[in-house]
Amino acid sequence: MGDWTLVPAIGRSPGSVQTEAEMLEEFKRRARPYVEATALFDADWLAIAQQYGIPQALALHYASTGLKFTLDGRLVGDIAEALALDHFELVSPSKRTKGVDAFTTSGDTVQIKATGRPNAGPAFTRGQGFARYLLFFRIDFEAGKASIIYNGPEAAIRALLPTVWEGTYVINLAAVTAAASNVAKHEMLPTRLTSLA
């Protein structure tokens, strides 16, 4: 399908580029009112920035979508939703609904799932809503790349779920990849970038 390089806002912005030291100083200045400790080393500040500053910057960049980028397990999914909104003709829902993360411009429902692990398929929770389309991303954080593993009708992937299960069920990645190879081009959501089709 194609890979996208994950570029932080500073890499995309035509504005002035700060040095790393200037960015750290700006983060320290803005974060100081929210930090209990007063005597922190730069390494401490960098750890705080990694835990809180990065998701906050992502949330600010995608504020219109309602994505939160919290570290409670939603981070990978929210990153995938942001990628999908950037690279597909999708609309963010005005109200969040289980199992529906976006709409096509014609109003069809889309569920967006993702993994940060190299060998994991999409995870489903029993009782979630159903969508017409599914986009499943694999995000390689070390390489800074995201790939679409599946783009097509969600029903084909839901057919791989057992009839009964408890909690969350992760579908086998090989089965998802096999299903992806059977999706016809007209069944896929078109990307905004023709080179990724």
Short mmCIF file of N, CA and C in Angstrom, two decimals, residues 17-134:
data_model
loop_
_atom_site.label_atom_id
_atom_site.label_comp_id
_atom_site.label_asym_id
_atom_site.label_seq_id
_atom_site.Cartn_x
_atom_site.Cartn_y
_atom_site.Cartn_z
N VAL A 17 12.53 27.57 12.53
CA VAL A 17 12.91 26.34 13.20
C VAL A 17 13.75 26.68 14.42
N GLN A 18 13.30 26.21 15.57
CA GLN A 18 14.04 26.45 16.80
C GLN A 18 15.12 25.39 16.95
N THR A 19 16.13 25.73 17.71
CA THR A 19 17.12 24.72 18.06
C THR A 19 16.52 23.84 19.13
N GLU A 20 17.11 22.68 19.35
CA GLU A 20 16.63 21.79 20.40
C GLU A 20 16.68 22.47 21.76
N ALA A 21 17.73 23.23 22.00
CA ALA A 21 17.85 23.93 23.29
C ALA A 21 16.73 24.95 23.46
N GLU A 22 16.39 25.67 22.39
CA GLU A 22 15.31 26.65 22.47
C GLU A 22 13.96 25.97 22.71
N MET A 23 13.75 24.82 22.06
CA MET A 23 12.50 24.09 22.27
C MET A 23 12.39 23.60 23.70
N LEU A 24 13.50 23.10 24.25
CA LEU A 24 13.49 22.62 25.63
C LEU A 24 13.19 23.78 26.58
N GLU A 25 13.81 24.92 26.36
CA GLU A 25 13.57 26.09 27.22
C GLU A 25 12.12 26.54 27.14
N GLU A 26 11.55 26.52 25.94
CA GLU A 26 10.15 26.90 25.78
C GLU A 26 9.24 25.91 26.50
N PHE A 27 9.54 24.62 26.39
CA PHE A 27 8.74 23.61 27.08
C PHE A 27 8.83 23.82 28.59
N LYS A 28 10.03 24.05 29.10
CA LYS A 28 10.21 24.25 30.54
C LYS A 28 9.41 25.46 31.02
N ARG A 29 9.45 26.53 30.24
CA ARG A 29 8.73 27.75 30.61
C ARG A 29 7.22 27.50 30.65
N ARG A 30 6.70 26.80 29.66
CA ARG A 30 5.26 26.56 29.61
C ARG A 30 4.80 25.51 30.61
N ALA A 31 5.65 24.54 30.90
CA ALA A 31 5.25 23.43 31.78
C ALA A 31 5.45 23.72 33.25
N ARG A 32 6.33 24.66 33.59
CA ARG A 32 6.69 24.92 34.98
C ARG A 32 5.48 25.06 35.91
N PRO A 33 4.40 25.78 35.54
CA PRO A 33 3.26 25.90 36.45
C PRO A 33 2.56 24.58 36.78
N TYR A 34 2.80 23.55 35.96
CA TYR A 34 2.11 22.28 36.13
C TYR A 34 2.98 21.19 36.74
N VAL A 35 4.22 21.52 37.07
CA VAL A 35 5.16 20.54 37.59
C VAL A 35 5.40 20.83 39.07
N GLU A 36 5.27 19.79 39.90
CA GLU A 36 5.43 19.97 41.35
C GLU A 36 6.88 20.22 41.75
N ALA A 37 7.82 19.47 41.19
CA ALA A 37 9.23 19.63 41.56
C ALA A 37 9.77 20.94 41.00
N THR A 38 10.69 21.55 41.73
CA THR A 38 11.23 22.83 41.27
C THR A 38 12.64 22.71 40.73
N ALA A 39 13.45 21.83 41.30
CA ALA A 39 14.84 21.69 40.85
C ALA A 39 14.97 20.45 39.97
N LEU A 40 14.87 20.64 38.68
CA LEU A 40 14.94 19.53 37.74
C LEU A 40 16.11 19.72 36.78
N PHE A 41 16.74 18.61 36.43
CA PHE A 41 17.80 18.63 35.42
C PHE A 41 17.16 18.58 34.03
N ASP A 42 17.92 18.90 33.00
CA ASP A 42 17.40 18.84 31.64
C ASP A 42 16.88 17.45 31.29
N ALA A 43 17.55 16.41 31.77
CA ALA A 43 17.09 15.04 31.51
C ALA A 43 15.70 14.81 32.11
N ASP A 44 15.44 15.39 33.29
CA ASP A 44 14.12 15.27 33.90
C ASP A 44 13.07 15.96 33.02
N TRP A 45 13.41 17.16 32.55
CA TRP A 45 12.49 17.90 31.69
C TRP A 45 12.22 17.14 30.39
N LEU A 46 13.24 16.52 29.84
CA LEU A 46 13.05 15.75 28.60
C LEU A 46 12.12 14.56 28.83
N ALA A 47 12.25 13.91 29.99
CA ALA A 47 11.36 12.80 30.32
C ALA A 47 9.92 13.29 30.46
N ILE A 48 9.74 14.44 31.10
CA ILE A 48 8.40 15.02 31.24
C ILE A 48 7.84 15.37 29.86
N ALA A 49 8.67 15.96 29.02
CA ALA A 49 8.22 16.32 27.67
C ALA A 49 7.79 15.09 26.89
N GLN A 50 8.54 14.02 27.05
CA GLN A 50 8.22 12.79 26.34
C GLN A 50 6.88 12.23 26.80
N GLN A 51 6.62 12.29 28.10
CA GLN A 51 5.39 11.73 28.65
C GLN A 51 4.17 12.62 28.40
N TYR A 52 4.34 13.94 28.46
CA TYR A 52 3.20 14.84 28.40
C TYR A 52 3.24 15.82 27.24
N GLY A 53 4.40 16.32 26.94
CA GLY A 53 4.50 17.36 25.92
C GLY A 53 4.19 16.87 24.53
N ILE A 54 4.65 15.70 24.18
CA ILE A 54 4.44 15.19 22.83
C ILE A 54 2.96 14.91 22.56
N PRO A 55 2.25 14.16 23.43
CA PRO A 55 0.83 13.98 23.17
C PRO A 55 0.06 15.30 23.16
N GLN A 56 0.49 16.25 23.99
CA GLN A 56 -0.18 17.55 24.03
C GLN A 56 0.01 18.29 22.70
N ALA A 57 1.21 18.22 22.14
CA ALA A 57 1.46 18.87 20.85
C ALA A 57 0.63 18.21 19.75
N LEU A 58 0.51 16.89 19.79
CA LEU A 58 -0.32 16.19 18.81
C LEU A 58 -1.79 16.61 18.95
N ALA A 59 -2.27 16.67 20.19
CA ALA A 59 -3.65 17.06 20.44
C ALA A 59 -3.91 18.48 19.94
N LEU A 60 -2.95 19.37 20.14
CA LEU A 60 -3.10 20.74 19.67
C LEU A 60 -3.14 20.80 18.14
N HIS A 61 -2.26 20.06 17.49
CA HIS A 61 -2.21 20.05 16.02
C HIS A 61 -3.52 19.53 15.43
N TYR A 62 -4.11 18.52 16.07
CA TYR A 62 -5.34 17.91 15.57
C TYR A 62 -6.55 18.30 16.42
N ALA A 63 -6.56 19.51 16.98
CA ALA A 63 -7.62 19.94 17.89
C ALA A 63 -9.01 19.83 17.27
N SER A 64 -9.14 20.09 15.99
CA SER A 64 -10.45 20.07 15.35
C SER A 64 -11.05 18.67 15.27
N THR A 65 -10.25 17.63 15.48
CA THR A 65 -10.74 16.26 15.37
C THR A 65 -11.28 15.70 16.68
N GLY A 66 -10.91 16.30 17.81
CA GLY A 66 -11.30 15.78 19.11
C GLY A 66 -10.42 14.66 19.61
N LEU A 67 -9.35 14.33 18.88
CA LEU A 67 -8.43 13.29 19.32
C LEU A 67 -7.63 13.80 20.51
N LYS A 68 -7.37 12.94 21.50
CA LYS A 68 -6.71 13.35 22.74
C LYS A 68 -5.26 12.91 22.85
N PHE A 69 -4.86 11.85 22.19
CA PHE A 69 -3.49 11.33 22.23
C PHE A 69 -3.02 11.06 23.67
N THR A 70 -3.91 10.50 24.48
CA THR A 70 -3.55 10.21 25.87
C THR A 70 -2.71 8.94 25.96
N LEU A 71 -1.95 8.82 27.03
CA LEU A 71 -1.06 7.68 27.21
C LEU A 71 -1.75 6.49 27.87
N ASP A 72 -3.08 6.46 27.84
CA ASP A 72 -3.83 5.38 28.48
C ASP A 72 -4.21 4.27 27.51
N GLY A 73 -3.51 4.17 26.41
CA GLY A 73 -3.84 3.15 25.43
C GLY A 73 -4.49 3.71 24.18
N ARG A 74 -4.87 4.97 24.22
CA ARG A 74 -5.51 5.59 23.06
C ARG A 74 -4.50 6.21 22.11
N LEU A 75 -3.27 6.35 22.53
CA LEU A 75 -2.28 7.09 21.74
C LEU A 75 -2.09 6.52 20.34
N VAL A 76 -1.86 5.21 20.23
CA VAL A 76 -1.61 4.60 18.92
C VAL A 76 -2.85 4.75 18.02
N GLY A 77 -4.01 4.51 18.58
CA GLY A 77 -5.24 4.66 17.81
C GLY A 77 -5.49 6.09 17.36
N ASP A 78 -5.23 7.05 18.23
CA ASP A 78 -5.41 8.45 17.86
C ASP A 78 -4.42 8.87 16.78
N ILE A 79 -3.20 8.37 16.85
CA ILE A 79 -2.23 8.67 15.79
C ILE A 79 -2.74 8.12 14.46
N ALA A 80 -3.26 6.89 14.48
CA ALA A 80 -3.80 6.29 13.24
C ALA A 80 -4.98 7.10 12.71
N GLU A 81 -5.86 7.55 13.61
CA GLU A 81 -6.99 8.36 13.16
C GLU A 81 -6.51 9.66 12.53
N ALA A 82 -5.51 10.28 13.12
CA ALA A 82 -4.96 11.51 12.55
C ALA A 82 -4.36 11.25 11.17
N LEU A 83 -3.64 10.14 11.03
CA LEU A 83 -3.08 9.78 9.73
C LEU A 83 -4.19 9.56 8.70
N ALA A 84 -5.23 8.85 9.11
CA ALA A 84 -6.34 8.58 8.19
C ALA A 84 -7.02 9.88 7.76
N LEU A 85 -7.24 10.79 8.71
CA LEU A 85 -7.88 12.06 8.37
C LEU A 85 -7.00 12.89 7.44
N ASP A 86 -5.69 12.77 7.59
CA ASP A 86 -4.77 13.51 6.73
C ASP A 86 -4.65 12.91 5.33
N HIS A 87 -4.73 11.59 5.22
CA HIS A 87 -4.40 10.92 3.96
C HIS A 87 -5.59 10.34 3.19
N PHE A 88 -6.78 10.41 3.77
CA PHE A 88 -7.98 9.93 3.10
C PHE A 88 -9.03 11.03 3.14
N GLU A 89 -9.98 10.96 2.22
CA GLU A 89 -11.09 11.93 2.18
C GLU A 89 -12.10 11.53 3.25
N LEU A 90 -11.78 11.82 4.51
CA LEU A 90 -12.63 11.44 5.63
C LEU A 90 -13.03 12.67 6.44
N VAL A 91 -14.13 12.52 7.15
CA VAL A 91 -14.63 13.57 8.02
C VAL A 91 -14.70 13.02 9.43
N SER A 92 -14.21 13.79 10.38
CA SER A 92 -14.26 13.40 11.79
C SER A 92 -15.70 13.54 12.28
N PRO A 93 -16.21 12.56 13.04
CA PRO A 93 -17.60 12.66 13.51
C PRO A 93 -17.76 13.78 14.53
N SER A 94 -18.93 14.41 14.54
CA SER A 94 -19.18 15.46 15.53
C SER A 94 -19.36 14.86 16.92
N LYS A 95 -19.80 13.61 16.97
CA LYS A 95 -19.97 12.90 18.25
C LYS A 95 -19.33 11.53 18.11
N ARG A 96 -18.51 11.15 19.10
CA ARG A 96 -17.82 9.85 19.06
C ARG A 96 -18.83 8.73 19.28
N THR A 97 -18.71 7.67 18.46
CA THR A 97 -19.56 6.49 18.55
C THR A 97 -18.67 5.27 18.54
N LYS A 98 -18.95 4.29 19.40
CA LYS A 98 -18.15 3.06 19.42
C LYS A 98 -18.17 2.41 18.04
N GLY A 99 -16.98 2.09 17.55
CA GLY A 99 -16.87 1.38 16.29
C GLY A 99 -16.89 2.26 15.05
N VAL A 100 -17.10 3.56 15.23
CA VAL A 100 -17.10 4.50 14.09
C VAL A 100 -16.16 5.64 14.44
N ASP A 101 -15.08 5.74 13.66
CA ASP A 101 -14.07 6.77 13.93
C ASP A 101 -14.12 7.91 12.93
N ALA A 102 -14.73 7.70 11.78
CA ALA A 102 -14.79 8.73 10.75
C ALA A 102 -15.90 8.37 9.77
N PHE A 103 -16.17 9.32 8.88
CA PHE A 103 -17.14 9.11 7.80
C PHE A 103 -16.47 9.45 6.48
N THR A 104 -16.89 8.77 5.43
CA THR A 104 -16.46 9.17 4.10
C THR A 104 -17.24 10.43 3.74
N THR A 105 -16.85 11.11 2.69
CA THR A 105 -17.57 12.31 2.29
C THR A 105 -19.00 11.99 1.84
N SER A 106 -19.25 10.72 1.50
CA SER A 106 -20.61 10.31 1.12
C SER A 106 -21.41 9.79 2.31
N GLY A 107 -20.80 9.79 3.52
CA GLY A 107 -21.53 9.41 4.72
C GLY A 107 -21.34 7.98 5.19
N ASP A 108 -20.54 7.18 4.50
CA ASP A 108 -20.29 5.81 4.95
C ASP A 108 -19.41 5.82 6.20
N THR A 109 -19.63 4.85 7.08
CA THR A 109 -18.87 4.78 8.33
C THR A 109 -17.53 4.10 8.13
N VAL A 110 -16.54 4.55 8.91
CA VAL A 110 -15.18 4.01 8.83
C VAL A 110 -14.68 3.76 10.25
N GLN A 111 -14.13 2.58 10.46
CA GLN A 111 -13.44 2.29 11.71
C GLN A 111 -11.94 2.28 11.41
N ILE A 112 -11.16 2.89 12.31
CA ILE A 112 -9.72 2.99 12.12
C ILE A 112 -9.05 2.28 13.28
N LYS A 113 -8.21 1.31 12.96
CA LYS A 113 -7.50 0.55 13.98
C LYS A 113 -6.02 0.60 13.67
N ALA A 114 -5.21 0.34 14.71
CA ALA A 114 -3.76 0.41 14.52
C ALA A 114 -3.05 -0.44 15.54
N THR A 115 -1.81 -0.76 15.21
CA THR A 115 -0.93 -1.44 16.15
C THR A 115 0.45 -0.82 16.03
N GLY A 116 1.16 -0.85 17.13
CA GLY A 116 2.56 -0.43 17.12
C GLY A 116 3.48 -1.64 17.17
N ARG A 117 2.87 -2.83 17.18
CA ARG A 117 3.66 -4.06 17.23
C ARG A 117 3.79 -4.66 15.83
N PRO A 118 4.93 -5.25 15.52
CA PRO A 118 5.14 -5.73 14.15
C PRO A 118 4.29 -6.93 13.74
N ASN A 119 3.83 -7.74 14.68
CA ASN A 119 3.13 -8.98 14.32
C ASN A 119 1.70 -9.05 14.83
N ALA A 120 1.11 -7.93 15.19
CA ALA A 120 -0.24 -7.95 15.75
C ALA A 120 -1.26 -7.47 14.73
N GLY A 121 -2.41 -8.13 14.74
CA GLY A 121 -3.52 -7.70 13.91
C GLY A 121 -4.39 -6.73 14.68
N PRO A 122 -5.52 -6.33 14.10
CA PRO A 122 -6.40 -5.39 14.79
C PRO A 122 -7.11 -6.04 15.98
N ALA A 123 -7.34 -5.25 17.01
CA ALA A 123 -8.01 -5.73 18.22
C ALA A 123 -9.46 -5.25 18.21
N PHE A 124 -10.37 -6.16 18.51
CA PHE A 124 -11.79 -5.83 18.57
C PHE A 124 -12.32 -6.15 19.96
N THR A 125 -13.23 -5.31 20.43
CA THR A 125 -13.92 -5.54 21.69
C THR A 125 -15.36 -5.90 21.37
N ARG A 126 -15.86 -6.92 22.02
CA ARG A 126 -17.22 -7.39 21.76
C ARG A 126 -18.23 -6.26 22.03
N GLY A 127 -19.19 -6.16 21.15
CA GLY A 127 -20.26 -5.19 21.34
C GLY A 127 -19.98 -3.83 20.71
N GLN A 128 -18.80 -3.66 20.09
CA GLN A 128 -18.54 -2.40 19.41
C GLN A 128 -19.47 -2.25 18.22
N GLY A 129 -19.67 -1.02 17.82
CA GLY A 129 -20.48 -0.77 16.63
C GLY A 129 -19.77 -1.27 15.38
N PHE A 130 -20.51 -1.36 14.32
CA PHE A 130 -19.97 -1.85 13.05
C PHE A 130 -19.83 -0.68 12.08
N ALA A 131 -18.83 -0.76 11.23
CA ALA A 131 -18.62 0.27 10.21
C ALA A 131 -18.61 -0.39 8.83
N ARG A 132 -18.83 0.39 7.81
CA ARG A 132 -18.78 -0.16 6.45
C ARG A 132 -17.34 -0.44 6.04
N TYR A 133 -16.43 0.46 6.39
CA TYR A 133 -15.02 0.32 6.01
C TYR A 133 -14.13 0.18 7.23
N LEU A 134 -12.98 -0.46 7.01
CA LEU A 134 -11.95 -0.57 8.05
C LEU A 134 -10.61 -0.16 7.45
#
